mmCIF file of N, CA, C and O in Angstrom:
data_model
loop_
_atom_site.group_PDB
_atom_site.id
_atom_site.type_symbol
_atom_site.label_atom_id
_atom_site.label_comp_id
_atom_site.label_asym_id
_atom_site.label_seq_id
_atom_site.Cartn_x
_atom_site.Cartn_y
_atom_site.Cartn_z
ATOM 1 N N UNK A 219 -8.373 -22.871 28.385
ATOM 2 C CA UNK A 219 -8.382 -23.353 26.939
ATOM 3 C C UNK A 219 -8.469 -22.146 25.979
ATOM 4 O O UNK A 219 -9.179 -21.104 26.252
ATOM 5 N N UNK A 220 -7.766 -22.257 24.930
ATOM 6 C CA UNK A 220 -7.647 -21.136 24.020
ATOM 7 C C UNK A 220 -8.739 -21.249 23.118
ATOM 8 O O UNK A 220 -9.514 -22.207 22.929
ATOM 9 N N UNK A 221 -9.455 -19.892 22.746
ATOM 10 C CA UNK A 221 -10.368 -19.790 21.936
ATOM 11 C C UNK A 221 -10.363 -20.201 20.677
ATOM 12 O O UNK A 221 -9.154 -20.268 19.962
ATOM 13 N N UNK A 222 -11.361 -20.851 19.977
ATOM 14 C CA UNK A 222 -11.304 -21.321 18.633
ATOM 15 C C UNK A 222 -12.410 -20.499 17.986
ATOM 16 O O UNK A 222 -13.424 -20.086 18.463
ATOM 17 N N UNK A 223 -12.288 -20.168 16.549
ATOM 18 C CA UNK A 223 -13.185 -19.331 15.886
ATOM 19 C C UNK A 223 -13.600 -20.226 14.596
ATOM 20 O O UNK A 223 -12.834 -20.921 14.003
ATOM 21 N N UNK A 224 -14.818 -20.147 14.173
ATOM 22 C CA UNK A 224 -15.340 -20.730 13.196
ATOM 23 C C UNK A 224 -15.343 -19.797 11.926
ATOM 24 O O UNK A 224 -16.451 -19.187 11.660
ATOM 25 N N UNK A 225 -14.136 -19.792 11.301
ATOM 26 C CA UNK A 225 -14.080 -18.646 10.297
ATOM 27 C C UNK A 225 -14.809 -19.244 9.003
ATOM 28 O O UNK A 225 -14.871 -20.310 8.524
ATOM 29 N N UNK A 226 -15.465 -18.259 8.276
ATOM 30 C CA UNK A 226 -16.214 -18.438 7.152
ATOM 31 C C UNK A 226 -15.205 -19.047 6.008
ATOM 32 O O UNK A 226 -14.037 -18.476 6.095
ATOM 33 N N UNK A 227 -15.572 -19.719 5.167
ATOM 34 C CA UNK A 227 -14.711 -20.435 4.094
ATOM 35 C C UNK A 227 -14.082 -19.325 3.140
ATOM 36 O O UNK A 227 -12.962 -19.342 2.679
ATOM 37 N N UNK A 228 -15.168 -18.166 2.873
ATOM 38 C CA UNK A 228 -14.411 -17.237 1.979
ATOM 39 C C UNK A 228 -13.466 -16.405 2.746
ATOM 40 O O UNK A 228 -12.287 -15.908 2.065
ATOM 41 N N UNK A 229 -13.446 -16.126 4.016
ATOM 42 C CA UNK A 229 -12.517 -15.458 4.707
ATOM 43 C C UNK A 229 -11.254 -16.211 4.840
ATOM 44 O O UNK A 229 -10.178 -15.750 4.544
ATOM 45 N N UNK A 230 -11.331 -17.640 5.077
ATOM 46 C CA UNK A 230 -10.241 -18.503 5.124
ATOM 47 C C UNK A 230 -9.421 -18.494 3.704
ATOM 48 O O UNK A 230 -8.369 -18.260 3.496
ATOM 49 N N UNK A 231 -10.318 -18.530 2.658
ATOM 50 C CA UNK A 231 -9.718 -18.566 1.175
ATOM 51 C C UNK A 231 -9.075 -17.279 0.854
ATOM 52 O O UNK A 231 -8.109 -17.164 0.341
ATOM 53 N N UNK A 232 -9.756 -16.089 1.375
ATOM 54 C CA UNK A 232 -9.088 -14.852 1.166
ATOM 55 C C UNK A 232 -7.721 -14.608 1.833
ATOM 56 O O UNK A 232 -6.677 -14.168 1.422
ATOM 57 N N UNK A 233 -7.651 -15.171 3.195
ATOM 58 C CA UNK A 233 -6.375 -15.188 3.853
ATOM 59 C C UNK A 233 -5.395 -16.108 3.063
ATOM 60 O O UNK A 233 -4.218 -15.638 3.027
ATOM 61 N N UNK A 234 -5.595 -17.282 2.699
ATOM 62 C CA UNK A 234 -4.754 -18.124 2.146
ATOM 63 C C UNK A 234 -4.276 -17.502 0.847
ATOM 64 O O UNK A 234 -2.987 -17.372 0.568
ATOM 65 N N UNK A 235 -5.035 -16.952 -0.146
ATOM 66 C CA UNK A 235 -4.674 -16.213 -1.249
ATOM 67 C C UNK A 235 -3.798 -15.114 -0.890
ATOM 68 O O UNK A 235 -2.670 -14.788 -1.509
ATOM 69 N N UNK A 236 -4.030 -14.253 0.176
ATOM 70 C CA UNK A 236 -3.378 -13.233 0.453
ATOM 71 C C UNK A 236 -1.867 -13.676 0.808
ATOM 72 O O UNK A 236 -0.890 -13.079 0.307
ATOM 73 N N UNK A 237 -1.903 -14.953 1.552
ATOM 74 C CA UNK A 237 -0.510 -15.475 1.824
ATOM 75 C C UNK A 237 0.342 -15.744 0.656
ATOM 76 O O UNK A 237 1.550 -15.470 0.474
ATOM 77 N N UNK A 238 -0.343 -16.302 -0.368
ATOM 78 C CA UNK A 238 0.222 -16.831 -1.838
ATOM 79 C C UNK A 238 0.571 -15.749 -2.634
ATOM 80 O O UNK A 238 1.847 -15.567 -3.020
ATOM 81 N N UNK A 239 -0.177 -14.543 -2.701
ATOM 82 C CA UNK A 239 -0.034 -13.295 -3.361
ATOM 83 C C UNK A 239 1.389 -12.688 -2.765
ATOM 84 O O UNK A 239 2.161 -12.186 -3.422
ATOM 85 N N UNK A 240 1.387 -12.777 -1.394
ATOM 86 C CA UNK A 240 2.413 -11.897 -0.841
ATOM 87 C C UNK A 240 3.772 -12.787 -0.932
ATOM 88 O O UNK A 240 4.873 -12.099 -1.348
ATOM 89 N N UNK A 241 3.762 -14.045 -1.022
ATOM 90 C CA UNK A 241 4.829 -15.028 -1.217
ATOM 91 C C UNK A 241 5.377 -14.814 -2.818
ATOM 92 O O UNK A 241 6.496 -14.792 -2.961
ATOM 93 N N UNK A 242 4.469 -14.760 -3.538
ATOM 94 C CA UNK A 242 4.725 -14.458 -4.956
ATOM 95 C C UNK A 242 5.413 -13.190 -5.250
ATOM 96 O O UNK A 242 6.451 -13.194 -6.051
ATOM 97 N N UNK A 243 4.955 -12.157 -4.724
ATOM 98 C CA UNK A 243 5.491 -10.770 -4.811
ATOM 99 C C UNK A 243 6.808 -10.658 -4.245
ATOM 100 O O UNK A 243 7.734 -10.259 -4.781
ATOM 101 N N UNK A 244 7.042 -11.274 -3.068
ATOM 102 C CA UNK A 244 8.364 -11.472 -2.429
ATOM 103 C C UNK A 244 9.361 -12.108 -3.337
ATOM 104 O O UNK A 244 10.453 -11.581 -3.561
ATOM 105 N N UNK A 245 9.015 -13.111 -3.881
ATOM 106 C CA UNK A 245 9.984 -13.841 -4.668
ATOM 107 C C UNK A 245 10.404 -13.169 -5.845
ATOM 108 O O UNK A 245 11.488 -13.105 -6.333
ATOM 109 N N UNK A 246 9.238 -12.646 -6.525
ATOM 110 C CA UNK A 246 9.503 -11.846 -7.725
ATOM 111 C C UNK A 246 10.497 -10.562 -7.417
ATOM 112 O O UNK A 246 11.491 -10.352 -8.136
ATOM 113 N N UNK A 247 10.153 -9.856 -6.195
ATOM 114 C CA UNK A 247 11.080 -8.745 -6.005
ATOM 115 C C UNK A 247 12.401 -9.207 -5.885
ATOM 116 O O UNK A 247 13.285 -8.467 -6.148
ATOM 117 N N UNK A 248 12.699 -10.259 -5.076
ATOM 118 C CA UNK A 248 14.168 -10.781 -4.879
ATOM 119 C C UNK A 248 14.940 -11.032 -6.277
ATOM 120 O O UNK A 248 15.904 -11.079 -6.125
ATOM 121 N N UNK A 249 14.077 -11.602 -7.341
ATOM 122 C CA UNK A 249 14.666 -11.864 -8.500
ATOM 123 C C UNK A 249 15.089 -10.534 -9.402
ATOM 124 O O UNK A 249 15.837 -10.709 -10.286
ATOM 125 N N UNK A 250 14.200 -9.592 -9.130
ATOM 126 C CA UNK A 250 14.287 -8.353 -10.143
ATOM 127 C C UNK A 250 15.735 -7.489 -9.525
ATOM 128 O O UNK A 250 16.178 -7.713 -8.407
ATOM 129 N N UNK A 251 16.293 -6.803 -10.595
ATOM 130 C CA UNK A 251 17.225 -5.785 -10.223
ATOM 131 C C UNK A 251 16.783 -4.852 -9.031
ATOM 132 O O UNK A 251 15.648 -4.601 -8.862
ATOM 133 N N UNK A 252 17.857 -4.379 -8.464
ATOM 134 C CA UNK A 252 17.456 -3.503 -7.079
ATOM 135 C C UNK A 252 16.829 -2.143 -7.389
ATOM 136 O O UNK A 252 16.120 -1.731 -6.629
ATOM 137 N N UNK A 253 16.995 -1.627 -8.642
ATOM 138 C CA UNK A 253 16.271 -0.454 -9.079
ATOM 139 C C UNK A 253 15.313 -0.698 -10.204
ATOM 140 O O UNK A 253 15.647 -1.393 -11.091
ATOM 141 N N UNK A 254 14.282 0.082 -9.975
ATOM 142 C CA UNK A 254 13.171 -0.016 -11.128
ATOM 143 C C UNK A 254 13.792 0.686 -12.372
ATOM 144 O O UNK A 254 13.724 0.307 -13.313
ATOM 145 N N UNK A 255 14.450 1.856 -12.171
ATOM 146 C CA UNK A 255 15.033 2.555 -13.325
ATOM 147 C C UNK A 255 16.494 2.025 -13.512
ATOM 148 O O UNK A 255 17.201 1.751 -12.449
ATOM 149 N N UNK A 256 16.995 2.069 -14.781
ATOM 150 C CA UNK A 256 18.480 1.811 -14.830
ATOM 151 C C UNK A 256 19.296 2.928 -14.051
ATOM 152 O O UNK A 256 19.179 4.078 -14.269
ATOM 153 N N UNK A 257 20.225 2.346 -13.384
ATOM 154 C CA UNK A 257 21.077 3.155 -12.729
ATOM 155 C C UNK A 257 22.635 2.581 -12.611
ATOM 156 O O UNK A 257 22.676 1.208 -12.604
ATOM 157 N N UNK A 258 23.323 3.276 -12.439
ATOM 158 C CA UNK A 258 24.926 2.826 -12.358
ATOM 159 C C UNK A 258 25.017 2.181 -10.969
ATOM 160 O O UNK A 258 24.336 2.579 -9.875
ATOM 161 N N UNK A 259 26.171 1.399 -10.839
ATOM 162 C CA UNK A 259 26.318 0.975 -9.564
ATOM 163 C C UNK A 259 27.192 1.804 -8.877
ATOM 164 O O UNK A 259 27.534 2.872 -9.174
ATOM 165 N N UNK A 260 27.245 1.652 -7.566
ATOM 166 C CA UNK A 260 28.030 2.361 -6.555
ATOM 167 C C UNK A 260 28.558 1.691 -5.536
ATOM 168 O O UNK A 260 28.120 0.416 -5.104
ATOM 169 N N UNK A 261 29.412 2.380 -4.801
ATOM 170 C CA UNK A 261 30.073 1.659 -3.549
ATOM 171 C C UNK A 261 30.421 2.897 -2.608
ATOM 172 O O UNK A 261 30.942 3.990 -2.916
ATOM 173 N N UNK A 262 29.958 2.767 -1.357
ATOM 174 C CA UNK A 262 30.209 3.793 -0.312
ATOM 175 C C UNK A 262 30.734 2.986 0.884
ATOM 176 O O UNK A 262 29.999 2.265 1.550
ATOM 177 N N UNK A 263 31.796 3.241 1.197
ATOM 178 C CA UNK A 263 32.680 2.793 2.241
ATOM 179 C C UNK A 263 32.669 3.778 3.500
ATOM 180 O O UNK A 263 33.401 3.419 4.530
ATOM 181 N N UNK A 264 32.200 4.902 3.265
ATOM 182 C CA UNK A 264 32.301 5.945 4.252
ATOM 183 C C UNK A 264 31.470 5.841 5.329
ATOM 184 O O UNK A 264 31.630 6.705 6.388
ATOM 185 N N UNK A 265 30.195 5.159 5.409
ATOM 186 C CA UNK A 265 29.404 5.028 6.444
ATOM 187 C C UNK A 265 29.714 3.938 7.458
ATOM 188 O O UNK A 265 30.845 3.518 7.528
ATOM 189 N N UNK A 266 28.641 3.913 8.373
ATOM 190 C CA UNK A 266 28.975 2.841 9.443
ATOM 191 C C UNK A 266 29.090 1.473 8.909
ATOM 192 O O UNK A 266 29.592 0.709 9.655
ATOM 193 N N UNK A 267 28.501 1.129 7.645
ATOM 194 C CA UNK A 267 28.933 -0.106 7.046
ATOM 195 C C UNK A 267 29.090 0.161 5.376
ATOM 196 O O UNK A 267 28.501 1.050 5.145
ATOM 197 N N UNK A 268 29.816 -0.737 4.890
ATOM 198 C CA UNK A 268 30.049 -0.453 3.281
ATOM 199 C C UNK A 268 28.715 -0.974 2.720
ATOM 200 O O UNK A 268 28.237 -1.969 3.074
ATOM 201 N N UNK A 269 28.329 -0.180 1.708
ATOM 202 C CA UNK A 269 27.296 -0.397 0.967
ATOM 203 C C UNK A 269 27.699 -0.283 -0.537
ATOM 204 O O UNK A 269 28.316 0.531 -0.997
ATOM 205 N N UNK A 270 27.319 -1.659 -1.338
ATOM 206 C CA UNK A 270 27.789 -1.672 -2.565
ATOM 207 C C UNK A 270 26.466 -2.161 -3.304
ATOM 208 O O UNK A 270 25.703 -3.086 -3.016
ATOM 209 N N UNK A 271 26.348 -1.640 -4.546
ATOM 210 C CA UNK A 271 25.237 -2.075 -5.556
ATOM 211 C C UNK A 271 25.850 -2.081 -6.872
ATOM 212 O O UNK A 271 26.551 -1.267 -7.325
ATOM 213 N N UNK A 272 25.651 -3.316 -7.459
ATOM 214 C CA UNK A 272 26.077 -3.332 -9.041
ATOM 215 C C UNK A 272 25.051 -2.498 -9.962
ATOM 216 O O UNK A 272 24.136 -2.143 -9.504
ATOM 217 N N UNK A 273 25.550 -2.339 -11.205
ATOM 218 C CA UNK A 273 24.683 -1.353 -12.005
ATOM 219 C C UNK A 273 23.449 -2.067 -12.120
ATOM 220 O O UNK A 273 23.149 -3.289 -12.215
ATOM 221 N N UNK A 274 22.246 -1.496 -12.272
ATOM 222 C CA UNK A 274 20.904 -2.117 -12.281
ATOM 223 C C UNK A 274 20.415 -1.805 -13.832
ATOM 224 O O UNK A 274 20.382 -0.640 -14.363
ATOM 225 N N UNK A 275 20.002 -2.792 -14.583
ATOM 226 C CA UNK A 275 19.395 -2.466 -15.854
ATOM 227 C C UNK A 275 18.111 -1.961 -15.817
ATOM 228 O O UNK A 275 17.274 -1.694 -16.839
ATOM 229 N N UNK A 276 17.548 -1.902 -14.574
ATOM 230 C CA UNK A 276 16.045 -1.535 -14.391
ATOM 231 C C UNK A 276 15.125 -2.615 -14.605
ATOM 232 O O UNK A 276 15.447 -3.802 -14.847
ATOM 233 N N UNK A 277 13.789 -2.394 -14.566
ATOM 234 C CA UNK A 277 12.909 -3.432 -14.653
ATOM 235 C C UNK A 277 12.137 -3.233 -16.154
ATOM 236 O O UNK A 277 12.011 -2.100 -16.579
ATOM 237 N N UNK A 278 11.825 -4.125 -16.703
ATOM 238 C CA UNK A 278 11.094 -4.205 -18.092
ATOM 239 C C UNK A 278 9.737 -3.547 -17.692
ATOM 240 O O UNK A 278 9.294 -3.696 -16.575
ATOM 241 N N UNK A 279 8.994 -3.130 -18.762
ATOM 242 C CA UNK A 279 7.547 -3.055 -18.672
ATOM 243 C C UNK A 279 6.683 -4.163 -18.122
ATOM 244 O O UNK A 279 5.805 -3.899 -17.352
ATOM 245 N N UNK A 280 7.029 -5.308 -18.631
ATOM 246 C CA UNK A 280 6.251 -6.406 -18.265
ATOM 247 C C UNK A 280 6.540 -6.798 -16.728
ATOM 248 O O UNK A 280 5.639 -7.158 -15.849
ATOM 249 N N UNK A 281 7.866 -6.667 -16.315
ATOM 250 C CA UNK A 281 8.034 -6.722 -14.857
ATOM 251 C C UNK A 281 7.491 -5.603 -14.008
ATOM 252 O O UNK A 281 6.821 -6.118 -12.933
ATOM 253 N N UNK A 282 7.345 -4.482 -14.475
ATOM 254 C CA UNK A 282 6.678 -3.472 -13.631
ATOM 255 C C UNK A 282 5.257 -3.798 -13.533
ATOM 256 O O UNK A 282 4.551 -3.712 -12.567
ATOM 257 N N UNK A 283 4.618 -4.228 -14.800
ATOM 258 C CA UNK A 283 3.222 -4.479 -14.681
ATOM 259 C C UNK A 283 2.974 -5.740 -13.876
ATOM 260 O O UNK A 283 1.933 -5.683 -13.153
ATOM 261 N N UNK A 284 3.807 -6.681 -13.728
ATOM 262 C CA UNK A 284 3.600 -8.037 -12.968
ATOM 263 C C UNK A 284 3.564 -7.421 -11.405
ATOM 264 O O UNK A 284 2.689 -7.834 -10.473
ATOM 265 N N UNK A 285 4.613 -6.637 -11.021
ATOM 266 C CA UNK A 285 4.684 -6.184 -9.751
ATOM 267 C C UNK A 285 3.458 -5.380 -9.322
ATOM 268 O O UNK A 285 2.810 -5.736 -8.141
ATOM 269 N N UNK A 286 2.966 -4.691 -10.229
ATOM 270 C CA UNK A 286 1.656 -3.734 -9.802
ATOM 271 C C UNK A 286 0.519 -4.541 -9.859
ATOM 272 O O UNK A 286 -0.291 -4.474 -8.900
ATOM 273 N N UNK A 287 0.614 -5.605 -10.631
ATOM 274 C CA UNK A 287 -0.727 -6.512 -10.510
ATOM 275 C C UNK A 287 -0.770 -7.169 -9.279
ATOM 276 O O UNK A 287 -1.679 -7.318 -8.704
ATOM 277 N N UNK A 288 0.360 -7.676 -8.741
ATOM 278 C CA UNK A 288 0.423 -8.535 -7.556
ATOM 279 C C UNK A 288 0.104 -7.422 -6.363
ATOM 280 O O UNK A 288 -0.434 -7.924 -5.424
ATOM 281 N N UNK A 289 0.626 -6.399 -6.388
ATOM 282 C CA UNK A 289 0.511 -5.440 -5.317
ATOM 283 C C UNK A 289 -0.971 -4.806 -5.333
ATOM 284 O O UNK A 289 -1.627 -4.738 -4.136
ATOM 285 N N UNK A 290 -1.619 -4.823 -6.583
ATOM 286 C CA UNK A 290 -3.118 -4.422 -6.412
ATOM 287 C C UNK A 290 -3.981 -5.522 -5.869
ATOM 288 O O UNK A 290 -4.797 -5.281 -5.041
ATOM 289 N N UNK A 291 -3.569 -6.833 -6.332
ATOM 290 C CA UNK A 291 -4.302 -7.968 -5.674
ATOM 291 C C UNK A 291 -4.109 -8.105 -4.260
ATOM 292 O O UNK A 291 -5.096 -8.295 -3.481
ATOM 293 N N UNK A 292 -2.920 -7.738 -3.789
ATOM 294 C CA UNK A 292 -2.519 -7.735 -2.433
ATOM 295 C C UNK A 292 -3.308 -6.800 -1.569
ATOM 296 O O UNK A 292 -3.951 -7.084 -0.440
ATOM 297 N N UNK A 293 -3.576 -5.527 -2.002
ATOM 298 C CA UNK A 293 -4.428 -4.498 -1.512
ATOM 299 C C UNK A 293 -5.750 -4.994 -1.434
ATOM 300 O O UNK A 293 -6.502 -4.771 -0.427
ATOM 301 N N UNK A 294 -6.206 -5.623 -2.448
ATOM 302 C CA UNK A 294 -7.786 -6.009 -2.605
ATOM 303 C C UNK A 294 -7.982 -7.021 -1.487
ATOM 304 O O UNK A 294 -8.980 -7.141 -0.748
ATOM 305 N N UNK A 295 -7.081 -7.982 -1.372
ATOM 306 C CA UNK A 295 -7.238 -9.262 -0.451
ATOM 307 C C UNK A 295 -7.261 -8.695 0.886
ATOM 308 O O UNK A 295 -7.925 -9.075 1.960
ATOM 309 N N UNK A 296 -6.178 -7.681 1.248
ATOM 310 C CA UNK A 296 -6.025 -7.182 2.625
ATOM 311 C C UNK A 296 -7.356 -6.362 3.042
ATOM 312 O O UNK A 296 -7.670 -6.634 4.110
ATOM 313 N N UNK A 297 -7.910 -5.627 2.158
ATOM 314 C CA UNK A 297 -9.132 -4.957 2.494
ATOM 315 C C UNK A 297 -10.344 -5.939 2.548
ATOM 316 O O UNK A 297 -11.007 -5.983 3.530
ATOM 317 N N UNK A 298 -10.275 -7.014 1.903
ATOM 318 C CA UNK A 298 -11.417 -8.018 1.935
ATOM 319 C C UNK A 298 -11.212 -8.707 3.310
ATOM 320 O O UNK A 298 -12.317 -8.973 3.939
ATOM 321 N N UNK A 299 -10.033 -9.205 3.688
ATOM 322 C CA UNK A 299 -9.905 -9.866 4.984
ATOM 323 C C UNK A 299 -10.088 -8.995 6.083
ATOM 324 O O UNK A 299 -10.798 -9.355 6.963
ATOM 325 N N UNK A 300 -9.530 -7.811 6.031
ATOM 326 C CA UNK A 300 -9.898 -6.855 7.393
ATOM 327 C C UNK A 300 -11.168 -6.385 7.334
ATOM 328 O O UNK A 300 -11.461 -6.024 8.485
ATOM 329 N N UNK A 301 -11.854 -6.149 6.396
ATOM 330 C CA UNK A 301 -13.295 -5.622 6.473
ATOM 331 C C UNK A 301 -14.376 -6.643 6.253
ATOM 332 O O UNK A 301 -15.431 -6.379 6.126
ATOM 333 N N UNK A 302 -13.988 -7.885 6.385
ATOM 334 C CA UNK A 302 -15.008 -9.036 6.331
ATOM 335 C C UNK A 302 -16.076 -8.917 7.381
ATOM 336 O O UNK A 302 -15.888 -8.478 8.581
ATOM 337 N N UNK A 303 -17.219 -9.278 6.991
ATOM 338 C CA UNK A 303 -18.332 -9.187 8.120
ATOM 339 C C UNK A 303 -18.113 -9.835 9.223
ATOM 340 O O UNK A 303 -18.740 -9.631 10.353
ATOM 341 N N UNK A 304 -17.432 -11.081 9.054
ATOM 342 C CA UNK A 304 -17.047 -11.866 10.364
ATOM 343 C C UNK A 304 -16.610 -10.854 11.606
ATOM 344 O O UNK A 304 -17.028 -11.420 12.668
ATOM 345 N N UNK A 305 -15.693 -10.051 11.242
ATOM 346 C CA UNK A 305 -15.109 -9.336 12.336
ATOM 347 C C UNK A 305 -16.241 -8.655 13.333
ATOM 348 O O UNK A 305 -16.036 -8.220 14.419
ATOM 349 N N UNK A 306 -17.312 -8.276 12.571
ATOM 350 C CA UNK A 306 -18.481 -7.673 13.465
ATOM 351 C C UNK A 306 -19.162 -8.478 14.427
ATOM 352 O O UNK A 306 -19.921 -8.126 15.429
ATOM 353 N N UNK A 307 -18.886 -9.938 14.272
ATOM 354 C CA UNK A 307 -19.484 -10.941 15.215
ATOM 355 C C UNK A 307 -18.543 -11.262 16.435
ATOM 356 O O UNK A 307 -18.885 -11.850 17.335
ATOM 357 N N UNK A 308 -17.330 -10.730 16.312
ATOM 358 C CA UNK A 308 -16.235 -10.891 17.293
ATOM 359 C C UNK A 308 -16.235 -9.812 18.305
ATOM 360 O O UNK A 308 -16.174 -8.670 18.002
ATOM 361 N N UNK A 309 -16.192 -10.089 19.584
ATOM 362 C CA UNK A 309 -16.389 -9.036 20.603
ATOM 363 C C UNK A 309 -14.740 -8.361 20.355
ATOM 364 O O UNK A 309 -13.954 -9.157 20.610
ATOM 365 N N UNK A 310 -14.801 -6.911 20.640
ATOM 366 C CA UNK A 310 -13.657 -6.339 20.630
ATOM 367 C C UNK A 310 -12.454 -6.735 21.215
ATOM 368 O O UNK A 310 -11.312 -6.927 20.794
ATOM 369 N N UNK A 311 -12.419 -7.235 22.534
ATOM 370 C CA UNK A 311 -11.201 -7.885 23.359
ATOM 371 C C UNK A 311 -10.774 -9.014 22.458
ATOM 372 O O UNK A 311 -9.459 -9.407 22.830
ATOM 373 N N UNK A 312 -11.462 -9.635 21.757
ATOM 374 C CA UNK A 312 -11.003 -11.046 21.203
ATOM 375 C C UNK A 312 -10.463 -10.673 19.695
ATOM 376 O O UNK A 312 -10.155 -11.752 19.106
ATOM 377 N N UNK A 313 -10.667 -9.487 19.226
ATOM 378 C CA UNK A 313 -10.459 -9.434 17.700
ATOM 379 C C UNK A 313 -8.784 -9.700 17.493
ATOM 380 O O UNK A 313 -8.498 -10.445 16.320
ATOM 381 N N UNK A 314 -7.884 -9.050 18.333
ATOM 382 C CA UNK A 314 -6.605 -9.311 17.995
ATOM 383 C C UNK A 314 -6.301 -10.761 17.986
ATOM 384 O O UNK A 314 -5.428 -11.444 17.053
ATOM 385 N N UNK A 315 -6.827 -11.663 18.944
ATOM 386 C CA UNK A 315 -6.673 -13.217 19.026
ATOM 387 C C UNK A 315 -7.130 -13.505 17.618
ATOM 388 O O UNK A 315 -6.537 -14.666 16.989
ATOM 389 N N UNK A 316 -8.256 -13.282 17.486
ATOM 390 C CA UNK A 316 -8.866 -13.974 16.156
ATOM 391 C C UNK A 316 -8.157 -13.807 14.855
ATOM 392 O O UNK A 316 -7.942 -14.598 14.184
ATOM 393 N N UNK A 317 -7.820 -12.514 14.907
ATOM 394 C CA UNK A 317 -6.878 -12.191 13.685
ATOM 395 C C UNK A 317 -5.627 -12.860 13.542
ATOM 396 O O UNK A 317 -5.196 -13.494 12.512
ATOM 397 N N UNK A 318 -5.130 -13.051 14.785
ATOM 398 C CA UNK A 318 -3.709 -13.815 14.946
ATOM 399 C C UNK A 318 -3.965 -15.307 14.448
ATOM 400 O O UNK A 318 -3.124 -15.833 13.655
ATOM 401 N N UNK A 319 -5.124 -15.762 14.840
ATOM 402 C CA UNK A 319 -5.303 -17.281 14.526
ATOM 403 C C UNK A 319 -5.773 -17.274 13.061
ATOM 404 O O UNK A 319 -5.418 -18.389 12.450
ATOM 405 N N UNK A 320 -6.390 -16.368 12.525
ATOM 406 C CA UNK A 320 -6.686 -16.526 10.948
ATOM 407 C C UNK A 320 -5.436 -16.600 10.145
ATOM 408 O O UNK A 320 -5.313 -17.356 9.247
ATOM 409 N N UNK A 321 -4.323 -15.810 10.591
ATOM 410 C CA UNK A 321 -3.193 -15.808 9.719
ATOM 411 C C UNK A 321 -2.567 -17.156 9.710
ATOM 412 O O UNK A 321 -1.760 -17.342 8.838
ATOM 413 N N UNK A 322 -2.806 -17.808 10.886
ATOM 414 C CA UNK A 322 -2.306 -19.315 10.913
ATOM 415 C C UNK A 322 -3.169 -20.462 10.486
ATOM 416 O O UNK A 322 -2.802 -21.511 10.434
ATOM 417 N N UNK A 323 -4.396 -19.989 10.218
ATOM 418 C CA UNK A 323 -5.419 -21.094 9.748
ATOM 419 C C UNK A 323 -5.254 -21.424 8.236
ATOM 420 O O UNK A 323 -4.932 -20.615 7.705
ATOM 421 N N UNK A 324 -5.656 -22.551 7.991
ATOM 422 C CA UNK A 324 -5.458 -23.062 6.770
ATOM 423 C C UNK A 324 -6.812 -23.522 6.272
ATOM 424 O O UNK A 324 -7.535 -24.435 7.176
ATOM 425 N N UNK A 325 -7.416 -23.404 5.210
ATOM 426 C CA UNK A 325 -8.792 -23.824 4.875
ATOM 427 C C UNK A 325 -8.717 -25.224 4.612
ATOM 428 O O UNK A 325 -7.632 -25.792 4.097
ATOM 429 N N UNK A 326 -9.636 -26.111 5.270
ATOM 430 C CA UNK A 326 -9.642 -27.448 5.232
ATOM 431 C C UNK A 326 -10.051 -27.966 3.988
ATOM 432 O O UNK A 326 -11.092 -27.313 3.292
ATOM 433 N N UNK A 327 -9.442 -29.033 3.156
ATOM 434 C CA UNK A 327 -9.883 -29.339 1.899
ATOM 435 C C UNK A 327 -11.520 -29.890 2.034
ATOM 436 O O UNK A 327 -11.531 -30.697 2.840
ATOM 437 N N UNK A 328 -12.096 -29.787 0.800
ATOM 438 C CA UNK A 328 -13.737 -30.415 0.995
ATOM 439 C C UNK A 328 -13.622 -31.657 0.289
ATOM 440 O O UNK A 328 -13.011 -32.133 -0.379
#
């Protein structure tokens, strides 16, 4: 039988928010131009595969601020989740299993 863990609600909430922030950051980065700074487009067919990029207008100051805000929150949440007091209660051989299960656990609605 697989081990189950009684994750504290704040740890579950932190992990869930971390998933949400990462998804929001990924979606934002996919919408933004490929280069932060304005750059000309280019085409390179000389390598092992052809690489092409259109001209990039760069990111606006607001876009840069939004990316930085999400990255900062992602770091805060990652530290919170990985350094949570719960991990000191888990025996070292079970830590990897417990961390993997946390990534797929969802906080139950109250």
